[in-house]
Short mmCIF file of N, CA and C in Angstrom, two decimals:
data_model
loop_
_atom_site.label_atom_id
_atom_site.label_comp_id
_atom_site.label_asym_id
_atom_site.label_seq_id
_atom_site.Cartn_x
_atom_site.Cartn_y
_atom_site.Cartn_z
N UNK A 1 13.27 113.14 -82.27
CA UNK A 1 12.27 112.15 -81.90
C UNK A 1 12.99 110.90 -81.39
N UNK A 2 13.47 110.99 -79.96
CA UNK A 2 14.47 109.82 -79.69
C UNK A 2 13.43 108.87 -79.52
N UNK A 3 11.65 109.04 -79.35
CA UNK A 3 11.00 107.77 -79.05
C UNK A 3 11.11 107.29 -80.21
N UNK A 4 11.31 107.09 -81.55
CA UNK A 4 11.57 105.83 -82.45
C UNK A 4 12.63 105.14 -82.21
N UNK A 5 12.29 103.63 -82.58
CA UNK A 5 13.61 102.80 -81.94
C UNK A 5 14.44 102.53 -83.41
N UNK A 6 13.55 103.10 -84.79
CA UNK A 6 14.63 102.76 -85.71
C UNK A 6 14.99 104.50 -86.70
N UNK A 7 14.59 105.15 -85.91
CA UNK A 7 15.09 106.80 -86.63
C UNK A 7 14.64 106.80 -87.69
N UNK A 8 13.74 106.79 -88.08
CA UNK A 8 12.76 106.79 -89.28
C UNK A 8 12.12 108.19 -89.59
N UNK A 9 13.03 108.87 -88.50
CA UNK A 9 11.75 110.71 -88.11
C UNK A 9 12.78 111.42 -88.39
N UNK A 10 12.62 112.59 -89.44
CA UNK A 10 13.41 113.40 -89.82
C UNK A 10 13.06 114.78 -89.64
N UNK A 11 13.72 115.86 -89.52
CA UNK A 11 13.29 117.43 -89.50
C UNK A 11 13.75 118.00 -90.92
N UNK A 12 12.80 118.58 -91.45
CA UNK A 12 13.10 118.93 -93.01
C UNK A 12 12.19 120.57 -93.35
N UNK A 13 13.20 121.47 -93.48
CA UNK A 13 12.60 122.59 -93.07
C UNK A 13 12.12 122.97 -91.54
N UNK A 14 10.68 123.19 -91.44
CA UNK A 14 10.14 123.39 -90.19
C UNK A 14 8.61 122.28 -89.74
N UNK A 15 9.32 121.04 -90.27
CA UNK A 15 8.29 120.26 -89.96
C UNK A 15 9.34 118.83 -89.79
N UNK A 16 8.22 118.18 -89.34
CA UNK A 16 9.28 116.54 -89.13
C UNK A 16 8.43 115.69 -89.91
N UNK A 17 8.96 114.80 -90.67
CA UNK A 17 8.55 113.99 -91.54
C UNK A 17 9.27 112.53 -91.40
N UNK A 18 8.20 111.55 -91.71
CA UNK A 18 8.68 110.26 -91.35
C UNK A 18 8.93 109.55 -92.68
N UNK A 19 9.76 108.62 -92.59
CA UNK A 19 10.43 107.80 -94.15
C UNK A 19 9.79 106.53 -93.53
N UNK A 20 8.48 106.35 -94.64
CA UNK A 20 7.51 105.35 -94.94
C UNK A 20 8.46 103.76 -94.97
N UNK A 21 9.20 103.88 -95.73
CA UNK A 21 10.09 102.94 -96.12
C UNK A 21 11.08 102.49 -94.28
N UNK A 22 11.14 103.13 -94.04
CA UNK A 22 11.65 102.78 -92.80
C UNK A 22 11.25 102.37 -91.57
N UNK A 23 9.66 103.13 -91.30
CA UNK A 23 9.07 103.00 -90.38
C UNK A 23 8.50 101.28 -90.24
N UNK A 24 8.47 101.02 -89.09
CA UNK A 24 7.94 99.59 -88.25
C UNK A 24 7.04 99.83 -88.17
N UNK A 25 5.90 100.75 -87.67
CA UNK A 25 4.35 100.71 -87.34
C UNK A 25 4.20 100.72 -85.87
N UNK A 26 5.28 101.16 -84.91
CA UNK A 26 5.23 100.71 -83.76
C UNK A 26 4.47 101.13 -83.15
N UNK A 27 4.05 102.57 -83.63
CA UNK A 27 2.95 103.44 -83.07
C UNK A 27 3.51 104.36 -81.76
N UNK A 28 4.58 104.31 -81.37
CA UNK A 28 5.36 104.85 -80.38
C UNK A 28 5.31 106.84 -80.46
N UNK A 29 5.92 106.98 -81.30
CA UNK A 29 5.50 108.43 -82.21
C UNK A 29 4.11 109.26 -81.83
N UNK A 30 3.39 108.50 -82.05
CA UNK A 30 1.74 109.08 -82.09
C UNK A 30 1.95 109.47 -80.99
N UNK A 31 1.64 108.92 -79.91
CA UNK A 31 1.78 109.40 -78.53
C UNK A 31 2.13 110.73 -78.41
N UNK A 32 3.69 110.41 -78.99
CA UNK A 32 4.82 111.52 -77.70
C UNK A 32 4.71 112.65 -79.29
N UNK A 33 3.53 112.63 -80.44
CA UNK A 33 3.70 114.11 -81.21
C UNK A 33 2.60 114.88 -80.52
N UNK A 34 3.54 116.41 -80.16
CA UNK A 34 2.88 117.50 -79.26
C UNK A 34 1.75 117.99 -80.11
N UNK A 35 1.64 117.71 -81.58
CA UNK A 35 0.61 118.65 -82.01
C UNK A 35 -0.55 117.34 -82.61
N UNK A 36 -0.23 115.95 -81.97
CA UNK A 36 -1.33 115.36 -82.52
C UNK A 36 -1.27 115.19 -84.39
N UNK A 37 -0.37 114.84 -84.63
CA UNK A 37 -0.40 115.11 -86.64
C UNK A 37 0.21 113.66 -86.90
N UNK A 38 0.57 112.80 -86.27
CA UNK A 38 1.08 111.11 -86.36
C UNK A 38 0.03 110.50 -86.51
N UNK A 39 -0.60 110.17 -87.34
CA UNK A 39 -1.63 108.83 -87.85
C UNK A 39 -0.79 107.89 -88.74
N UNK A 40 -1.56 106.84 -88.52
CA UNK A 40 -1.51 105.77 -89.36
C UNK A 40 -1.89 106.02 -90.65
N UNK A 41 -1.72 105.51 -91.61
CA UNK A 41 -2.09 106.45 -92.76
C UNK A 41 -3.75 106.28 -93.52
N UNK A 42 -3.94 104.89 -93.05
CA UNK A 42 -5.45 104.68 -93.61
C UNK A 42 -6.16 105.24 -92.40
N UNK A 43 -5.59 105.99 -91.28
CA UNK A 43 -6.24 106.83 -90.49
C UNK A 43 -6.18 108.43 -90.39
N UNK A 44 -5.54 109.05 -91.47
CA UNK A 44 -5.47 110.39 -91.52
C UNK A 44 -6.67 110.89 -92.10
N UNK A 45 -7.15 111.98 -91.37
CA UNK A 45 -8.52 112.89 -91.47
C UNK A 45 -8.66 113.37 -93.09
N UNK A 46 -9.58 113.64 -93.47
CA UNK A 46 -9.45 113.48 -94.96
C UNK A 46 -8.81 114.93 -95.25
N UNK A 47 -8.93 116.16 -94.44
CA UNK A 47 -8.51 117.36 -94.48
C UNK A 47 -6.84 116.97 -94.79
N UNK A 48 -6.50 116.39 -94.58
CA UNK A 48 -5.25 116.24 -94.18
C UNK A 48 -4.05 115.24 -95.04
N UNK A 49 -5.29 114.34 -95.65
CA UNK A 49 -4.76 113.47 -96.73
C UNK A 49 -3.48 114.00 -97.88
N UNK A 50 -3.61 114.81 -98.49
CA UNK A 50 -2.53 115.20 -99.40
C UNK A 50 -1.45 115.54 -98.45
N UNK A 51 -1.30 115.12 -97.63
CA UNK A 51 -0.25 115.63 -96.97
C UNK A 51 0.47 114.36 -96.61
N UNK A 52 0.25 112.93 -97.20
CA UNK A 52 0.56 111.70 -97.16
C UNK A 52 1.75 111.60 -97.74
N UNK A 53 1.52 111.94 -99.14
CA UNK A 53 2.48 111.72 -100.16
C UNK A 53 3.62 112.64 -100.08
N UNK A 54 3.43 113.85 -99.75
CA UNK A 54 4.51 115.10 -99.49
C UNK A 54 5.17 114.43 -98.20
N UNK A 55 4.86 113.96 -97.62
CA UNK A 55 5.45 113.69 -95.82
C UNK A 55 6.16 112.20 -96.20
N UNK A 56 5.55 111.37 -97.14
CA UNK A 56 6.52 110.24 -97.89
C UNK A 56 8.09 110.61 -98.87
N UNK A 57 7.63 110.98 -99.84
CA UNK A 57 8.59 111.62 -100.67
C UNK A 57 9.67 112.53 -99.51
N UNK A 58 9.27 113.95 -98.75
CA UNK A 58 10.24 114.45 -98.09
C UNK A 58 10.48 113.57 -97.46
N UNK A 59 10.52 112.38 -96.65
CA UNK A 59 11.29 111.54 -95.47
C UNK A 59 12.00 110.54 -96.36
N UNK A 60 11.82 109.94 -97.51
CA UNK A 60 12.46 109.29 -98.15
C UNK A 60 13.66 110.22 -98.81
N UNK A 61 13.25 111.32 -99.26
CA UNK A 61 14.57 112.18 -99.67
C UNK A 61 15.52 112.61 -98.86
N UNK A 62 15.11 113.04 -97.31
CA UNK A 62 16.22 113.53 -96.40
C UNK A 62 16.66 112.19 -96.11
N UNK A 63 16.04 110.62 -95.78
CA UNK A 63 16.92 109.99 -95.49
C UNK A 63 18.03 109.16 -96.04
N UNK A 64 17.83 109.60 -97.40
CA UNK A 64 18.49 109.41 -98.48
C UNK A 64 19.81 110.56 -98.70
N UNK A 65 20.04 110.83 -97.86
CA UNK A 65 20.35 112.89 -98.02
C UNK A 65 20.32 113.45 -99.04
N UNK A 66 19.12 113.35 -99.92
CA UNK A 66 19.22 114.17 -100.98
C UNK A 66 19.05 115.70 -100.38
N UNK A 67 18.38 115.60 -99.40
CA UNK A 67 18.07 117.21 -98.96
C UNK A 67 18.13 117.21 -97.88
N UNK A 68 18.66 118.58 -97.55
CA UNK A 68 19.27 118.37 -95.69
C UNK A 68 17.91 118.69 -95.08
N UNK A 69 18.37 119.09 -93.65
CA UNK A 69 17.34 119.64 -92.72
C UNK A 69 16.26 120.76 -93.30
N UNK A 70 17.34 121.94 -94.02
CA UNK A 70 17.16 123.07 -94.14
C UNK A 70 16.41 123.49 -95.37
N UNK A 71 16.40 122.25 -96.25
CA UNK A 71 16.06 121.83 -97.99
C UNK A 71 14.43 122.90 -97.62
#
């Protein structure tokens, strides 16, 4: 994800996950994701909500390297 300007976007397994703690809000991301799954978070569809906290925790752990790509 070279459109973030501070690398806040990680690949962990077979999904990409963003580190909450890192991210600016720039909104840059949303755009350029092919499957549409980048919201803001008081804007994620409610189907979709538990998937807040899992997509926090994994981006805070890979960028921490507790767990690689492949974790």
């Amino acid at each position: 994800m070279t459109v973030c300007p501070v690398d806040c976007i990680y690949e962990v397994r077979d999904q990409v996950v963003i580190n909450p703690d890192e991210c600016i809000d720039c909104g840059l991301c949303e755009a350029e994701c092919p499957v549409t799954a980048i919201f803001v978070d008081t804007d994620v569809p409610p189907e979709w909500r538990s998937f807040i906290d899992k997509n926090a925790d994994l981006g805070r752990r890979r960028a921490d390297g507790e767990i690689g790509e492949d974790a």
